[in-house]
Structures are given as C-alpha cells and as structure tokens.
Coordinates of C-alpha atoms and ligand atoms in Angstrom, one line a residue:
M1 CA -5.2 -70.3 20.4
R2 CA -7.2 -71.6 23.3
I3 CA -8.3 -68.5 25.3
L4 CA -10.0 -68.1 28.7
I5 CA -12.1 -65.0 29.2
T6 CA -13.3 -64.5 32.8
G7 CA -16.3 -62.2 32.9
G8 CA -16.9 -63.1 29.3
A9 CA -20.7 -62.8 29.4
G10 CA -20.4 -59.1 30.5
F11 CA -20.5 -56.0 28.4
L12 CA -16.8 -55.9 27.4
G13 CA -16.3 -59.7 27.7
S14 CA -19.0 -60.5 25.2
H15 CA -17.5 -58.2 22.5
L16 CA -14.1 -59.8 23.2
C17 CA -15.5 -63.3 22.9
E18 CA -17.0 -62.4 19.5
R19 CA -13.8 -60.8 18.3
L20 CA -11.5 -63.7 19.3
L21 CA -13.9 -66.3 17.8
R22 CA -14.0 -64.3 14.6
E23 CA -10.2 -64.5 14.5
G24 CA -10.3 -68.4 14.7
N25 CA -9.5 -69.0 18.4
Q26 CA -11.2 -71.3 20.8
V27 CA -12.9 -69.4 23.6
I28 CA -13.8 -70.5 27.1
C29 CA -16.1 -67.9 28.7
L30 CA -16.1 -68.2 32.5
D31 CA -18.8 -66.1 34.3
N32 CA -21.0 -66.3 37.3
L33 CA -23.6 -64.1 35.5
F34 CA -23.7 -61.5 38.3
T35 CA -23.8 -58.6 35.9
G36 CA -23.2 -60.6 32.8
R37 CA -26.1 -62.1 30.8
K38 CA -26.5 -65.2 28.8
C39 CA -28.3 -63.1 26.1
N40 CA -25.0 -61.2 25.5
I41 CA -23.4 -64.5 24.2
A42 CA -26.6 -66.4 23.2
H43 CA -25.6 -66.0 19.5
L44 CA -22.2 -67.7 20.3
L45 CA -23.5 -70.7 22.2
D46 CA -23.8 -72.9 19.1
H47 CA -20.3 -71.9 17.8
P48 CA -18.2 -75.1 17.8
E49 CA -15.2 -73.3 19.3
F50 CA -17.1 -71.5 22.1
E51 CA -17.8 -72.8 25.6
L52 CA -19.7 -71.1 28.5
V53 CA -18.7 -72.2 32.0
R54 CA -20.8 -70.9 34.9
H55 CA -18.3 -70.5 37.7
D56 CA -17.2 -67.9 40.3
V57 CA -13.6 -66.7 40.0
T58 CA -13.3 -66.6 43.8
D59 CA -13.2 -70.4 43.6
P60 CA -10.2 -72.0 41.9
F61 CA -10.5 -73.2 38.3
K62 CA -8.4 -75.3 35.9
F63 CA -8.2 -75.2 32.1
E64 CA -5.5 -75.8 29.5
V65 CA -5.1 -72.4 27.8
D66 CA -2.6 -70.2 26.0
Q67 CA -4.1 -66.8 27.0
I68 CA -6.2 -65.5 29.9
Y69 CA -8.2 -62.3 29.8
N70 CA -9.2 -61.5 33.4
L71 CA -12.3 -59.3 33.1
A72 CA -14.5 -60.8 35.9
C73 CA -15.5 -58.0 38.3
P74 CA -18.6 -55.8 38.4
A75 CA -17.7 -52.5 36.9
S76 CA -20.5 -50.1 37.7
P77 CA -20.4 -48.3 41.0
T78 CA -24.0 -49.4 41.7
H79 CA -23.0 -53.1 41.2
Y80 CA -19.6 -53.1 42.8
Q81 CA -20.9 -51.3 45.9
H82 CA -23.8 -53.8 46.2
N83 CA -21.6 -56.3 48.0
P84 CA -18.3 -54.6 48.5
I85 CA -16.6 -57.5 50.2
K86 CA -17.5 -59.8 47.3
T87 CA -16.1 -57.2 44.9
I88 CA -12.7 -57.1 46.5
K89 CA -12.6 -60.9 46.8
T90 CA -13.5 -61.1 43.1
S91 CA -10.6 -58.8 42.1
V92 CA -8.0 -60.3 44.4
L93 CA -8.9 -64.0 44.4
G94 CA -9.9 -63.9 40.8
T95 CA -6.6 -62.5 39.7
L96 CA -4.7 -64.8 42.0
H97 CA -6.4 -67.8 40.5
C98 CA -5.7 -66.6 36.9
L99 CA -2.0 -66.1 37.7
G100 CA -1.8 -69.5 39.4
L101 CA -3.4 -71.0 36.3
A102 CA -0.9 -69.1 34.1
K103 CA 2.0 -70.4 36.2
R104 CA 0.8 -74.0 35.6
T105 CA 0.0 -73.7 31.9
N106 CA 2.5 -71.0 30.9
A107 CA -0.4 -68.8 29.6
R108 CA -0.2 -65.1 29.2
V109 CA -2.5 -63.0 31.4
F110 CA -4.3 -59.8 30.4
Q111 CA -5.5 -58.0 33.5
A112 CA -8.5 -55.6 33.0
S113 CA -7.4 -52.8 35.3
T114 CA -9.0 -49.4 35.5
S115 CA -8.5 -45.6 35.6
E116 CA -9.9 -46.0 39.1
V117 CA -6.4 -46.9 40.3
Y118 CA -5.7 -43.2 39.9
G119 CA -8.6 -42.4 42.4
D120 CA -9.6 -38.7 42.3
P121 CA -6.5 -37.6 40.4
E122 CA -4.3 -34.6 41.2
I123 CA -2.7 -34.6 37.8
H124 CA -4.3 -34.2 34.4
P125 CA -4.4 -36.0 32.0
Q126 CA -3.4 -39.2 33.9
T127 CA -0.2 -40.9 32.8
E128 CA 0.8 -44.4 33.8
A129 CA 3.6 -43.0 36.0
Y130 CA 1.0 -41.3 38.3
K131 CA 0.6 -43.3 41.4
G132 CA -2.9 -42.2 42.2
S133 CA -5.0 -40.7 45.0
V134 CA -7.3 -43.4 46.3
N135 CA -9.3 -43.1 49.5
P136 CA -8.6 -46.6 51.0
I137 CA -11.6 -46.6 53.3
G138 CA -14.2 -45.0 51.0
I139 CA -17.2 -46.5 49.2
R140 CA -15.2 -46.9 46.0
A141 CA -12.2 -48.6 47.7
C142 CA -13.6 -52.1 47.3
Y143 CA -13.2 -51.7 43.6
D144 CA -10.2 -49.3 43.4
E145 CA -8.1 -51.1 46.0
G146 CA -9.1 -54.5 44.7
K147 CA -7.9 -53.5 41.2
R148 CA -4.7 -52.0 42.6
C149 CA -4.0 -55.2 44.5
A150 CA -4.7 -57.2 41.3
E151 CA -2.0 -55.1 39.6
T152 CA 0.4 -55.8 42.4
L153 CA -0.3 -59.5 42.1
C154 CA 0.4 -59.4 38.4
F155 CA 3.8 -57.7 38.9
D156 CA 4.8 -59.9 41.8
Y157 CA 4.0 -63.0 39.7
H158 CA 5.9 -61.5 36.9
R159 CA 9.0 -60.8 39.0
Q160 CA 8.9 -63.9 41.1
H161 CA 7.6 -66.5 38.6
H162 CA 8.2 -64.8 35.3
I163 CA 4.6 -64.9 34.3
D164 CA 3.8 -63.1 31.1
I165 CA 1.5 -60.3 32.0
R166 CA -0.3 -57.5 30.2
V167 CA -2.0 -54.8 32.4
G168 CA -4.4 -52.5 30.7
R169 CA -5.9 -49.5 32.6
I170 CA -9.3 -49.0 31.0
F171 CA -11.0 -45.6 31.1
N172 CA -14.8 -45.2 30.8
T173 CA -16.1 -47.4 28.0
Y174 CA -19.6 -47.6 26.6
G175 CA -21.6 -49.3 23.8
P176 CA -24.2 -51.9 23.0
R177 CA -24.8 -54.7 25.7
M178 CA -24.4 -52.4 28.7
L179 CA -27.3 -53.3 30.9
P180 CA -30.2 -50.9 30.9
D181 CA -30.1 -50.8 34.7
D182 CA -26.3 -50.9 34.7
G183 CA -26.1 -47.6 36.7
R184 CA -23.2 -46.1 34.7
V185 CA -23.8 -42.7 33.2
V186 CA -24.0 -43.4 29.5
S187 CA -26.6 -46.2 29.8
N188 CA -28.5 -44.4 32.6
F189 CA -28.9 -41.1 30.6
I190 CA -29.8 -42.9 27.3
V191 CA -32.4 -45.1 29.0
Q192 CA -33.9 -42.2 30.9
A193 CA -34.0 -40.0 27.8
L194 CA -35.7 -42.8 25.7
R195 CA -38.3 -43.4 28.5
G196 CA -39.0 -39.7 28.9
A197 CA -37.8 -39.9 32.5
D198 CA -35.7 -37.2 34.3
L199 CA -31.9 -37.5 33.7
T200 CA -30.3 -38.0 37.1
L201 CA -27.2 -35.8 37.1
Y202 CA -25.1 -36.2 40.2
G203 CA -23.4 -33.0 41.5
D204 CA -23.4 -29.9 39.3
G205 CA -22.3 -31.8 36.2
S206 CA -18.9 -30.1 36.0
Q207 CA -17.0 -33.4 36.7
T208 CA -15.4 -34.8 33.5
R209 CA -15.0 -38.2 31.9
S210 CA -13.5 -39.4 28.6
F211 CA -15.7 -41.9 26.9
C212 CA -14.3 -44.7 24.7
Y213 CA -16.4 -46.8 22.3
V214 CA -16.3 -50.5 22.9
D215 CA -14.9 -51.5 19.5
D216 CA -11.9 -49.2 19.9
L217 CA -11.2 -50.6 23.4
I218 CA -11.3 -54.2 22.2
E219 CA -8.8 -53.4 19.5
G220 CA -6.5 -52.0 22.2
F221 CA -7.0 -55.2 24.3
I222 CA -5.9 -57.4 21.3
R223 CA -2.9 -55.2 20.5
L224 CA -1.7 -55.2 24.1
M225 CA -2.2 -58.9 24.7
N226 CA -0.3 -59.8 21.5
H227 CA 2.6 -57.4 22.0
P228 CA 5.7 -59.4 22.3
R229 CA 7.0 -57.9 25.5
L230 CA 5.1 -54.9 26.9
T231 CA 3.8 -55.7 30.4
G232 CA 2.0 -52.3 30.9
P233 CA 0.4 -50.8 32.8
I234 CA -0.9 -49.0 29.8
N235 CA -3.8 -46.6 29.6
L236 CA -6.6 -47.5 27.2
G237 CA -9.3 -44.9 26.7
N238 CA -10.4 -42.0 24.5
P239 CA -8.8 -38.7 25.5
A240 CA -11.8 -36.6 24.3
E241 CA -13.0 -35.2 27.6
F242 CA -16.5 -34.0 28.4
T243 CA -18.3 -32.7 31.4
I244 CA -21.2 -34.9 32.6
L245 CA -23.6 -32.0 31.9
Q246 CA -22.4 -31.8 28.3
L247 CA -23.0 -35.6 28.0
A248 CA -26.5 -35.2 29.3
Q249 CA -27.3 -32.3 26.9
R250 CA -25.9 -34.2 24.0
I251 CA -28.0 -37.3 24.7
L252 CA -31.1 -35.2 25.1
A253 CA -30.5 -33.6 21.7
K254 CA -29.7 -36.9 20.0
T255 CA -32.8 -38.7 21.3
H256 CA -35.1 -35.6 20.8
S257 CA -36.3 -36.4 24.4
P258 CA -38.6 -34.1 26.4
S259 CA -36.8 -35.3 29.6
K260 CA -35.4 -32.8 32.1
I261 CA -32.1 -32.8 33.9
I262 CA -32.4 -33.1 37.7
F263 CA -29.5 -32.5 40.0
L264 CA -28.9 -35.0 42.8
P265 CA -26.1 -35.2 45.4
L266 CA -22.7 -36.2 44.2
P267 CA -21.7 -39.6 45.6
A268 CA -18.6 -39.7 47.9
D269 CA -15.2 -39.9 46.3
D270 CA -16.6 -39.3 42.8
P271 CA -13.5 -38.3 40.7
K272 CA -13.7 -34.6 39.6
Q273 CA -11.8 -35.0 36.3
R274 CA -10.6 -37.9 34.3
C275 CA -8.8 -38.1 31.0
P276 CA -6.2 -40.6 29.8
D277 CA -2.8 -39.8 28.5
I278 CA -2.6 -42.4 25.7
S279 CA 0.9 -41.5 24.3
L280 CA 2.2 -44.9 25.4
A281 CA -0.5 -46.9 23.8
H282 CA 0.0 -44.8 20.6
S283 CA 3.7 -45.2 20.5
E284 CA 4.0 -48.8 21.6
L285 CA 0.8 -50.3 20.2
G286 CA 0.1 -47.9 17.3
W287 CA -3.4 -47.6 18.9
N288 CA -5.7 -44.7 18.8
P289 CA -9.5 -44.6 19.3
T290 CA -11.3 -43.9 16.0
V291 CA -15.0 -43.7 17.0
S292 CA -16.2 -40.2 18.0
L293 CA -18.6 -39.7 20.9
D294 CA -21.3 -38.7 18.4
T295 CA -20.9 -41.8 16.3
G296 CA -20.6 -44.1 19.4
L297 CA -23.7 -42.5 21.0
D298 CA -25.8 -42.9 17.9
T299 CA -25.0 -46.7 17.8
T300 CA -25.6 -47.1 21.5
I301 CA -28.9 -45.1 21.4
G302 CA -30.0 -47.3 18.5
Y303 CA -29.2 -50.4 20.6
F304 CA -31.2 -49.2 23.6
R305 CA -34.1 -48.0 21.5
K306 CA -34.5 -51.5 20.1
L307 CA -34.0 -53.2 23.5
L308 CA -36.6 -51.0 25.2
L309 CA -39.1 -51.8 22.3
T310 CA -38.8 -55.5 22.9
Ligands
LIG1 P1 -19.6 -56.0 33.4 O1 -20.2 -55.9 34.7 O2 -20.6 -56.0 32.2 O3 -18.8 -57.4 33.3 C1 -18.2 -58.0 34.3 C2 -18.4 -59.5 34.2 O4 -17.8 -60.2 35.2 C3 -19.9 -59.9 34.2 O5 -20.2 -60.8 33.2 C4 -20.1 -60.5 35.6 O6 -21.1 -61.5 35.6 C5 -18.7 -61.2 35.8 N1 -18.4 -61.4 37.2 C6 -18.5 -60.6 38.2 N2 -18.1 -61.1 39.3 C7 -17.7 -62.4 39.0 C8 -17.2 -63.5 39.7 N3 -17.0 -63.4 41.1 N4 -16.9 -64.7 39.1 C9 -17.1 -64.8 37.7 N5 -17.6 -63.8 37.0 C10 -17.9 -62.6 37.6 O7 -18.6 -54.9 33.2 P2 -17.6 -54.5 32.0 O8 -17.8 -53.1 31.7 O9 -17.7 -55.5 30.9 O10 -16.2 -54.7 32.7 C11 -15.3 -55.8 32.4 C12 -14.0 -55.5 33.1 O11 -13.4 -54.4 32.6 C13 -14.1 -55.4 34.6 O12 -13.0 -56.1 35.2 C14 -14.0 -53.9 34.9 O13 -13.5 -53.6 36.1 C15 -13.1 -53.5 33.7 N6 -13.3 -52.1 33.4 C16 -14.3 -51.7 32.7 C17 -14.5 -50.4 32.4 C18 -15.7 -49.9 31.5 O14 -15.8 -48.7 31.4 N7 -16.5 -50.7 30.9 C19 -13.6 -49.4 32.9 C20 -12.5 -49.9 33.6 C21 -12.4 -51.2 33.9
LIG2 N1 -23.4 -40.0 37.0 C1 -24.5 -39.1 36.9 N2 -25.7 -39.7 36.8 C2 -25.9 -41.1 36.7 C3 -24.8 -41.9 36.7 C4 -23.5 -41.3 36.9 O1 -24.4 -37.9 37.0 O2 -27.1 -41.5 36.5 C5 -22.0 -39.4 37.1 C6 -21.2 -39.9 38.2 O3 -21.4 -39.3 39.4 C7 -19.8 -39.7 37.7 C8 -19.9 -39.8 36.2 O4 -21.3 -39.7 35.9 O5 -19.4 -38.4 38.0 C9 -19.5 -41.2 35.6 O6 -20.2 -42.2 36.4 P1 -20.1 -43.7 36.0 O7 -20.8 -44.4 37.1 O8 -20.5 -44.0 34.7 O9 -18.5 -44.1 36.1 P2 -17.3 -43.7 37.0 O10 -17.8 -42.7 38.1 O11 -16.9 -45.0 37.6 O12 -16.3 -43.1 36.1

C-alpha cells in the first residue's frame, strides 16, 4: 500500500514509518520538523520506498495514497503551549486536509486522538463512552479542543461523505526517540537523572498516569487501521497506573542517580488521574500491551544514556 504519515518524523511517527516499511509498504512522511527530527528517520532516507516531504499540514497537500495516518501535532504540553494558536490550527486544518484528501482518493484515515479529550476526568478508568471534562479556555485547550474538533471532523466526514475513519485515543506513550528536551515526564525524569540534575516533580506527585511503551502502541495503530469496519474512538494505552512520584522513584533507582526530587507548582488543568479502560481494544482488536514499565524504562534509559554520551 501507499501510505501517508503526517508527523512521520516525530517520536511515534518515526516508529510507524519503520514498521510500515518493514511490512513492504510505500511510505510518504510529511512533516514540518517542528518537534520531529530528520535524525529520527535518517536511517530510512535511502530506502527506495520511503519519501520525506517537508510541509506544514495547515497548508493543503495532495498525494495518491491508500491510507493516511494523521499524527502531525506537537504532543508535549511544553511544545503545544509554545504557540497555542498554531497548535489548534494544526489539529483542525491538518485533519480537515487529511479528510479532504481521503475524499478525493478514497483513502482510509487514522486520526491520532488522545486521552486529553477526557480532560481532567471524573470517571476512572476512562471508557470511550465518557464525554470528558475539558476546560475550553485553559492553557491545555489548544491541544484538547483541537483534538476534540479533529474527532468531530472525522465523524462528520464519515457520516456526510462516507469516509473510512479510524480514531485512536492514545494514552501517555514513551520510548526511544523522544526528544531529550521534549518536556514530557518520562524523558524529563530520565534525562535529569542521567545528568545528576534535580527531578522536577510538579505538584505533590500524587497525580497518576498510565504509561504505554511505543512498540505496543504501534501494534495497536496497525490493528485499528486494518480492522475491516471499526471506526473507534478506541482507547490505546497501558492500564498499569502509577503516581508521578512512583515514576520518579523508579527512574532514580534504575539509573542509580544521586539526583534529588524537587517539588514545583502543578500547572493549571493538569489531570489528577488517568488510566485507560482498554476492554474495547482487547475485544475488538485482540490488542493488549505486553511491555511492562520496568522493561520499557530500561530500554528508554539505555537510549538516552547513549544519546547523552554522543
Ligand atoms: P511528536 O511531537 O514527536 O510528533 C509530532 C510530529 O508532528 C513532529 O514530527 C512534528 O514536527 C510534526 N508536526 C507538528 N506540527 C506540524 C505541522 N503543522 N505540520 C506538519 N508536521 C507537524 O509527538 P508524538 O508523541 O510522536 O505524537 C504524535 C501524535 O500522537 C500527535 O498527534 C499526538 O497528539 C498524538 N499523541 C501522542 C501521545 C504520546 O503519549 N506520545 C499521546 C496522545 C496523543
Ligand atoms: N510532570 C512532572 N515533571 C515534569 C514533567 C511532567 O511532574 O518534568 C507531570 C505533569 O505535571 C503531569 C505528568 O507528569 O502530571 C505527565 O506529564 P506529561 O507532560 O508527560 O503528560 P500529560 O500531562 O500530557 O499527561
């Protein structure tokens, strides 16, 4: 198949490019390299079936493709709050352009949605039926509402134009190729621990997240995209839940770091607890994460150790 991946030079996108090439597909990676890096896909540039197109999804684009994975959007709060208007334009216009392209080419669209559509959730764990609790005027809204609107566009194109859509709600995912200055918690803590710097814990550390290793998530992407009829939305994440303090302590132990934990103010609207209910992904896709936090952290720590040495 000929497959377009927007945001293909980013953390998740680069793993997806690799996986789809390995399976014999042609891959067009479209990225403006805002948070993506050429080095993430440098090893693919000579592959005869791979093409990198430097382009911004807020401007229209045309390709002849069978499938579109729409991943373009900064995902770390630090990066998506850097230029919030650009973030919401990226989600809304980027998705609109993907759906328009799908309408013309008859391609199937996978939308990388997020657990952030649930906001600071009032139910736990979060099921797909939960409609969410998002502050529409807060500092996270550019991302949360952009992604919610992107889901709306997917379902309106599906109902109005019969576009084949797959909406995956991704929960916190980590692994090699996150940027060292990405700002998300796993990469921040590992890099701080390896450098002997203080671990910056926001709030009292009692807030929870559930961390999925990248390889597990990519398997979920492929299964959802190639399901014959399921539109989603469907949660994709690892239901093993940890407090952020537990994560910090685990990373300190694994890296044998002398670093200390310092407590800083909790950013506005930071969700207090987050854990996916993945019954639907399990029953419909036969999907379950297989990599434990311990194993995934070991691999990710190994990656950053090597990166920081070079
Ligand atoms: P990332 O920042 O590494 O990747 C995003 C990619 O999109 C980057 O390569 C960036 O350069 C590109 N991009 C950003 N704006 C663009 C634009 N206007 N035009 C073209 N390219 C643009 O983040 P990631 O973790 O790989 O996330 C990928 C997708 O998955 C995002 O849509 C994100 O919202 C979603 N997601 C990720 C997670 C996670 O935990 N990793 C969780 C929920 C949702
Ligand atoms: N966090 C933290 N220190 C950091 C980065 C993040 O304590 O250096 C906290 C953050 O406040 C949040 C959790 O870790 O409660 C997860 O943050 P991240 O930015 O990784 O993802 P998100 O909040 O989008 O789930």
